[in-house]
Amino acid sequence: MFYHEDTLQYEVEVEEPDPQFAKMLQQAIGGAEGEMRVALQYMFQAFAVPREHEEYRTLLMETAVEELGHIEMLATAVTKNLEGAPEATREAAREDAVIDAMMSHGQPRQALSAGLHAMPVDSNGVPFTGNYVVASGNLAADLYANIMAESTGRLLATRLYEMTDDPGMEDMLSYMIARDTMHQNQWHAAVDSLGEHLPVPASFPQEKENQEYSYTFMSTFDEERPDPEMPWTRGETPDGNGEFDYGRQPGNGFADVEAMLEEMHNEVN
Amino acid sequence: MFYHEDTLQYEVEVEEPDPQFAKMLQQAIGGAEGEMRVALQYMFQAFAVPREHEEYRTLLMETAVEELGHIEMLATAVTKNLEGAPEATREAAREDAVIDAMMSHGQPRQALSAGLHAMPVDSNGVPFTGNYVVASGNLAADLYANIMAESTGRLLATRLYEMTDDPGMEDMLSYMIARDTMHQNQWHAAVDSLGEHLPVPASFPQEKENQEYSYTFMSTFDEERPDPEMPWTRGETPDGNGEFDYGRQPGNGFADVEAMLEEMHNEVN
Amino acid sequence: MFYHEDTLQYEVEVEEPDPQFAKMLQQAIGGAEGEMRVALQYMFQAFAVPREHEEYRTLLMETAVEELGHIEMLATAVTKNLEGAPEATREAAREDAVIDAMMSHGQPRQALSAGLHAMPVDSNGVPFTGNYVVASGNLAADLYANIMAESTGRLLATRLYEMTDDPGMEDMLSYMIARDTMHQNQWHAAVDSLGEHLPVPASFPQEKENQEYSYTFMSTFDEERPDPEMPWTRGETPDGNGEFDYGRQPGNGFADVEAMLEEMHNEVN
Amino acid sequence: MFYHEDTLQYEVEVEEPDPQFAKMLQQAIGGAEGEMRVALQYMFQAFAVPREHEEYRTLLMETAVEELGHIEMLATAVTKNLEGAPEATREAAREDAVIDAMMSHGQPRQALSAGLHAMPVDSNGVPFTGNYVVASGNLAADLYANIMAESTGRLLATRLYEMTDDPGMEDMLSYMIARDTMHQNQWHAAVDSLGEHLPVPASFPQEKENQEYSYTFMSTFDEERPDPEMPWTRGETPDGNGEFDYGRQPGNGFADVEAMLEEMHNEVN
Amino acid sequence: MFYHEDTLQYEVEVEEPDPQFAKMLQQAIGGAEGEMRVALQYMFQAFAVPREHEEYRTLLMETAVEELGHIEMLATAVTKNLEGAPEATREAAREDAVIDAMMSHGQPRQALSAGLHAMPVDSNGVPFTGNYVVASGNLAADLYANIMAESTGRLLATRLYEMTDDPGMEDMLSYMIARDTMHQNQWHAAVDSLGEHLPVPASFPQEKENQEYSYTFMSTFDEERPDPEMPWTRGETPDGNGEFDYGRQPGNGFADVEAMLEEMHNEVN
Amino acid sequence: MFYHEDTLQYEVEVEEPDPQFAKMLQQAIGGAEGEMRVALQYMFQAFAVPREHEEYRTLLMETAVEELGHIEMLATAVTKNLEGAPEATREAAREDAVIDAMMSHGQPRQALSAGLHAMPVDSNGVPFTGNYVVASGNLAADLYANIMAESTGRLLATRLYEMTDDPGMEDMLSYMIARDTMHQNQWHAAVDSLGEHLPVPASFPQEKENQEYSYTFMSTFDEERPDPEMPWTRGETPDGNGEFDYGRQPGNGFADVEAMLEEMHNEVN
């Protein structure tokens, strides 16, 4: 059950409206690396965590709710970057510098479909999709998905930071980048708290996998090359269960292909 | 530049065709956790790695090419699970047990659009999308995306393994699960080889983030609760740069909201 | 800024797990008529309402937050309908009646991608999309979008109600249907509170529209028919600004087409 | 069964080609508020109306067919706004002002995929989707969907009108805005003709809903607030069946959550 | 400008409702091979044909309009296959054989979102998308797209024919298959009428292409193989401008890769 | 099974980086006419070809593998056109001409999500989708799909050629256009090698289609017109099985509509 308060989690100011930056900010709202994704991802993951792991359920849901507040902050930032372009004065649109910039460099739909406000789309105008949400029902896999989400999320936020010199936007982004730092750290700490969990899912017994191929780096170069002696071709494997090796794709020979083909009977035209 | 050979990477046999399992296998071809995703993800990541990191470029591309071979194996498996239902005999369709199972439990499009063959869609029939591909231009972020992809990928493969008792399918999956074990390990080894890289992106100076909020777990419970003393609320942070703390959302007060609202002038109707 | 509490808005019980009903419930989570849509729609609409209409901003945001709680309830209902199928026992899957029903009648991805939990997809397995969210920046248009959303939403909930005879599910749905009743009423009351607002947007002066065609029902039957004398072909118009009329498509004659064509110069091959 | 005539429903002239405006017009063709949506929406709704309501079936189909003509008009307008840029002269492209504007401000695909013609996409280049079409099988719900579609549709048309000062485009849009005025009015008249129909669907007996919650505005503010005494918290409800009330989310207590959690048994890793 | 008549183009009868077949028919409405695709494809192609080729513009538009009537026929067929399941009796749903079949084998959304009527989605429930429409602005390319569309369209119709033994459905499909026969023939005749047009686009002078590679079949087998002497490796080419040849991928050597890499300077983490 | 070599199939040089052209090139990577489409299309088609037609299976797979190399070339071209904008110097972004051009005319996500590299999206930023892949299980239909794909593909490449004057890009495109010439020719040769195959699928006996309508061009003009005596209304049909004819839509009369309506019983509200 959810509640809200009529204040932002952190101040959002814009000194100079910039429609092009408003378009960029959309990536952080509705994009693959954006806040709608993490808010919903952590929420659906939390829905799936059972009682005996309530500490993880709480961890996930509390962060989901924090991210809802980030959507709100970014939506405010988008509106403020499109200000100076109130609909009432749109008729004089082409003479107004902000409107003109909006028309040339902003997202058309932001004017046409949303009256110069935030939308659930990314910076290219592609709608948010449930496809972005990873909630696998396996906690270790989910936590790695979260590490990844906060890695690309902080990367996005730093790229946005470098594209503005508006003090208000820099301040908002310096807060969001800090939160991404925290979230990366908390998901790493949570993964560490699981103890031995590699390979994911740890619940599947490795005896059932074809262990002949479990720790061999498979080179696919056209001409065979010698072992490059990299950390992924020699030495103990991170899961602690084997030694890296170096080899080629096995290939199951023509015979099998023949057999395979013999069994198939399709029309051709 | 690419080459191929007219043989499968690993044998694919099906004793008893099972259209329902063919549908399930589609998830491993065109789904969010599937082989099209990893093949293309590693390929696009490789395209972006510069010369001074050629060992990573090679690592990524060699694995991309291995995954292409997995698409081929799975496509063969789908066709074999739909066999016994050649189009030539479709007219007698409803009397044939395999066809009948296909109609009831398979994917309609597999019969209607693909003549009982593999398609670039997931197990629900939703088409593969470029949205699944993560290639951020930042190697650390990409490697975490790969750890996640192989975690959910191996999870999927083990779930498929548990849903079949066909010896051929079990054998194929035992190979694929082993390869996922290797790939998880190789991406972990690659991340480790980067040295200190947290928080991602390490190239952004933390002085620019609002460090007041960099290491505080932000509780969003409606009623304030005491610090639960979890690994993510106390102790050193995994990036080695701070100490976890426990607190509440700051909130920037009503004044700012007022200010915010005062500046906005929209039409209402 | 948002908060949550670790309890459901309303009790969710399932007497007899039913994977087919779990699939149906997904429509109410991630479908066009679902709770993700209304939660996000009301939230984005609220983000765009300016200060001088704060009562509407509050109305929208309070309801958005209530709907977040409905996603949580439905996700719980999905999990409970898939229970009896814990992953740990999946290996014995095909012998278990619930698992078997899941395989035959449930959504494949619910087992394969989500470990038998809720997902942000609809009942056909199609992912939620930002396309469902209507937030136009015009309050009257938004309120009509909300009336429509709650009309199709309540329709969906009543159809779900009629498809189950599980007492727990009936109880949960009887609550949700009641809330949809309230929401339909509140959006109607809000539209009424706007006073004269037709045609939407009222801010556009009707003098600028080609008023010759503003109130004529345009018949497109191949053979001309007499005025059927329906409420939309005669009498005062609901906006109070005109009288309904009955006529045919004007058609601008061949001359214009000729002119149009003459101006176009394209390659053909 | 359909017919056509080789003339436009209404004249379409463009004095000065404007590729940026061509991009904007795409929203009215393939966008969420566009003509493809309403043409197909009314058509699918008509397909579902039974004999005893033939007047509604006719109403819906006649308007669907009128909207097909609007797609044709807008496609003509897009082509004319991209004129002066025939493919034959594209080689001299960058020197030509219209082509240069197309490249900078138009949609890339309009040149690359469509040879400077209309496409079934919106102004951001996102393809039209069947998701936009609402045809619920319930006439009241459908008519509210139509009121909403024409409200956002007329809003879009007025925004387009304000973004051009080309006399030809103003004339075309003044016609289309007038038609949207008519369509809003006709759908309102049709809803009114249904008599008492709230809450939708009226066929579901309200005794089955949990009437304790049917008319209470549920406040979700973090701190409880007094009844704001708005038209949606007091007074008779628009459906005529109750009185508005003001309250809080019920919450079903921790006990149930405990119970809920106890029943769930999932793997964690 | 369009018109309609309140009759179907061809009779649509269903002796025995079959919800599973209704689901299959959806492929012919909203699928990649369906009637929405061809109706809109031919329409958008027609919009782009200039005056001096009016005979092709007419050819395309007349067929587009015929296809609109096929959508109407198929929507009627879907409704009739879902009959016996009127919403009013849904409460007794699970006891009714048709409803039960619908629930088990039909599309969930057809009941939940559309009240057992046709929808703009395919047989897997995936929404129709503007992506299916090919209208390139080049007549030869468009005509080949149409040959392809009618080839896969007739293939779909024959597969549907083989999956039913309902005399009404067989009759309807025998008509539609005949129309696809005609449409394949008319597009072939239209392509033939263009005269020499290969390679498409014929307007691009072949001197500008790197003619060293214009007629060589490029083998990509890992191990070089001899020319298989197939119709695509020897003999005159269909465009009449060359002779087929057999060779390998050129490859531009490491030097270029080195140079390429040297120029790229990216962050890695 | 696949292999690769660390060199490009053909040299890719860019003299002057051009972010706007990088955006255009994305159409050739992830667009409807792009290389991802053909690579995957030919691959999935090859997966479905049975033994007795191995020459076609080889033809398809060899070309698929060549196209993989084109994705690699184009990805290199995109990176080179965005060069001069390394992430390390992004902070000084707005002062750099290439960065500034990127921000104004490039794809936002190319900077924000991909660090100025290639992505699996089209020139409008819309993700690649499995929907583009046609692999019908019928060889003739597939080959026509390939003719169409190479027709629109070569059209795209020539349009790109005309939009650049960079010698490196012209050279790369002159190679790709030549390959498209070859591919069009090889698919035509392959279709010709099938012998009589019209109408597709040839395996369906034409006696089963309603032959009364197999060769009549059906005019849908509102007012009946005389036979225009075009190659598609008179003369022998391309399949050699009939004579073209000219007529009107049959229409099945009101009686049937009445009957149809009588059978349908839906709720209205």
Short mmCIF file of C-alpha atoms in Angstrom, two decimals, chain E residues 146-255:
data_model
loop_
_atom_site.label_atom_id
_atom_site.label_comp_id
_atom_site.label_asym_id
_atom_site.label_seq_id
_atom_site.Cartn_x
_atom_site.Cartn_y
_atom_site.Cartn_z
CA ASN E 146 3.08 -6.69 -52.92
CA ILE E 147 4.02 -9.95 -54.67
CA MET E 148 5.60 -11.04 -51.41
CA ALA E 149 2.60 -9.93 -49.35
CA GLU E 150 0.18 -11.89 -51.53
CA SER E 151 2.49 -14.93 -51.56
CA THR E 152 2.63 -15.13 -47.77
CA GLY E 153 -1.01 -14.06 -47.62
CA ARG E 154 -2.21 -16.89 -49.87
CA LEU E 155 0.07 -19.30 -47.99
CA LEU E 156 -1.63 -18.25 -44.74
CA ALA E 157 -5.10 -18.61 -46.25
CA THR E 158 -4.35 -22.12 -47.52
CA ARG E 159 -2.98 -23.12 -44.12
CA LEU E 160 -6.16 -21.82 -42.50
CA TYR E 161 -8.22 -23.72 -45.08
CA GLU E 162 -6.46 -26.94 -44.12
CA MET E 163 -7.13 -26.38 -40.43
CA THR E 164 -10.90 -26.20 -40.66
CA ASP E 165 -13.58 -28.51 -41.91
CA ASP E 166 -16.44 -26.10 -41.34
CA PRO E 167 -18.18 -25.72 -44.75
CA GLY E 168 -18.82 -22.01 -44.16
CA MET E 169 -15.22 -21.28 -43.37
CA GLU E 170 -14.04 -23.38 -46.30
CA ASP E 171 -16.29 -21.40 -48.60
CA MET E 172 -15.09 -18.02 -47.31
CA LEU E 173 -11.46 -19.10 -47.55
CA SER E 174 -11.90 -20.53 -51.05
CA TYR E 175 -13.01 -17.04 -52.08
CA MET E 176 -10.11 -15.34 -50.32
CA ILE E 177 -7.57 -17.76 -51.77
CA ALA E 178 -8.96 -17.01 -55.23
CA ARG E 179 -8.55 -13.28 -54.62
CA ASP E 180 -4.95 -13.86 -53.51
CA THR E 181 -4.40 -15.77 -56.75
CA MET E 182 -5.68 -12.75 -58.67
CA HIS E 183 -3.62 -10.30 -56.64
CA GLN E 184 -0.41 -12.27 -57.13
CA ASN E 185 -1.11 -12.29 -60.86
CA GLN E 186 -1.96 -8.60 -61.06
CA TRP E 187 1.22 -7.54 -59.24
CA HIS E 188 3.32 -9.77 -61.48
CA ALA E 189 1.60 -8.26 -64.52
CA ALA E 190 2.26 -4.79 -63.16
CA VAL E 191 5.94 -5.52 -62.58
CA ASP E 192 6.19 -6.92 -66.11
CA SER E 193 4.59 -3.76 -67.45
CA LEU E 194 7.47 -1.70 -66.06
CA GLY E 195 9.86 -3.15 -68.63
CA GLU E 196 13.53 -3.37 -67.67
CA HIS E 197 13.72 -2.41 -64.04
CA LEU E 198 16.44 -4.57 -62.50
CA PRO E 199 18.32 -3.99 -60.33
CA VAL E 200 15.82 -1.91 -58.35
CA PRO E 201 16.05 1.11 -58.27
CA ALA E 202 16.79 1.29 -62.00
CA SER E 203 17.25 5.05 -61.71
CA PHE E 204 20.60 4.62 -59.96
CA PRO E 205 23.41 4.35 -62.54
CA GLN E 206 25.31 1.09 -62.12
CA GLU E 207 28.56 2.87 -62.96
CA LYS E 208 28.45 4.25 -59.47
CA GLU E 209 28.36 0.83 -57.84
CA ASN E 210 31.60 -1.09 -57.32
CA GLN E 211 31.02 -3.37 -60.30
CA GLU E 212 33.84 -5.70 -59.35
CA TYR E 213 31.39 -7.19 -56.84
CA SER E 214 28.07 -6.83 -58.69
CA TYR E 215 27.67 -10.39 -59.98
CA THR E 216 29.82 -12.62 -57.75
CA PHE E 217 28.23 -15.15 -55.46
CA MET E 218 30.22 -14.74 -52.25
CA SER E 219 30.79 -18.01 -50.48
CA THR E 220 31.21 -17.77 -46.72
CA PHE E 221 31.96 -21.41 -45.94
CA ASP E 222 34.76 -21.76 -43.45
CA GLU E 223 36.68 -23.98 -45.85
CA GLU E 224 36.76 -22.88 -49.45
CA ARG E 225 34.61 -25.00 -51.75
CA PRO E 226 34.52 -25.32 -55.52
CA ASP E 227 31.86 -23.48 -57.53
CA PRO E 228 28.70 -25.59 -57.11
CA GLU E 229 27.61 -24.50 -60.60
CA MET E 230 24.18 -23.40 -59.65
CA PRO E 231 21.91 -20.96 -61.52
CA TRP E 232 23.19 -18.24 -59.17
CA THR E 233 26.90 -18.88 -59.71
CA ARG E 234 27.08 -19.13 -63.48
CA GLY E 235 25.22 -17.94 -66.56
CA GLU E 236 23.64 -14.64 -67.46
CA THR E 237 22.14 -12.64 -64.61
CA PRO E 238 18.39 -11.96 -64.59
CA ASP E 239 18.95 -8.21 -64.97
CA GLY E 240 20.67 -8.96 -68.29
CA ASN E 241 23.64 -6.84 -67.36
CA GLY E 242 26.24 -9.43 -66.35
CA GLU E 243 27.43 -13.00 -65.80
CA PHE E 244 27.28 -14.78 -62.45
CA ASP E 245 30.62 -15.60 -60.88
CA TYR E 246 31.74 -17.46 -57.74
CA GLY E 247 34.19 -16.16 -55.13
CA ARG E 248 35.03 -15.38 -51.50
CA GLN E 249 34.59 -12.37 -49.24
CA PRO E 250 37.32 -9.86 -50.09
CA GLY E 251 38.39 -8.85 -46.57
CA ASN E 252 40.25 -5.59 -46.21
CA GLY E 253 43.20 -6.85 -44.19
CA PHE E 254 44.44 -6.10 -40.73
CA ALA E 255 46.08 -2.83 -41.68
#
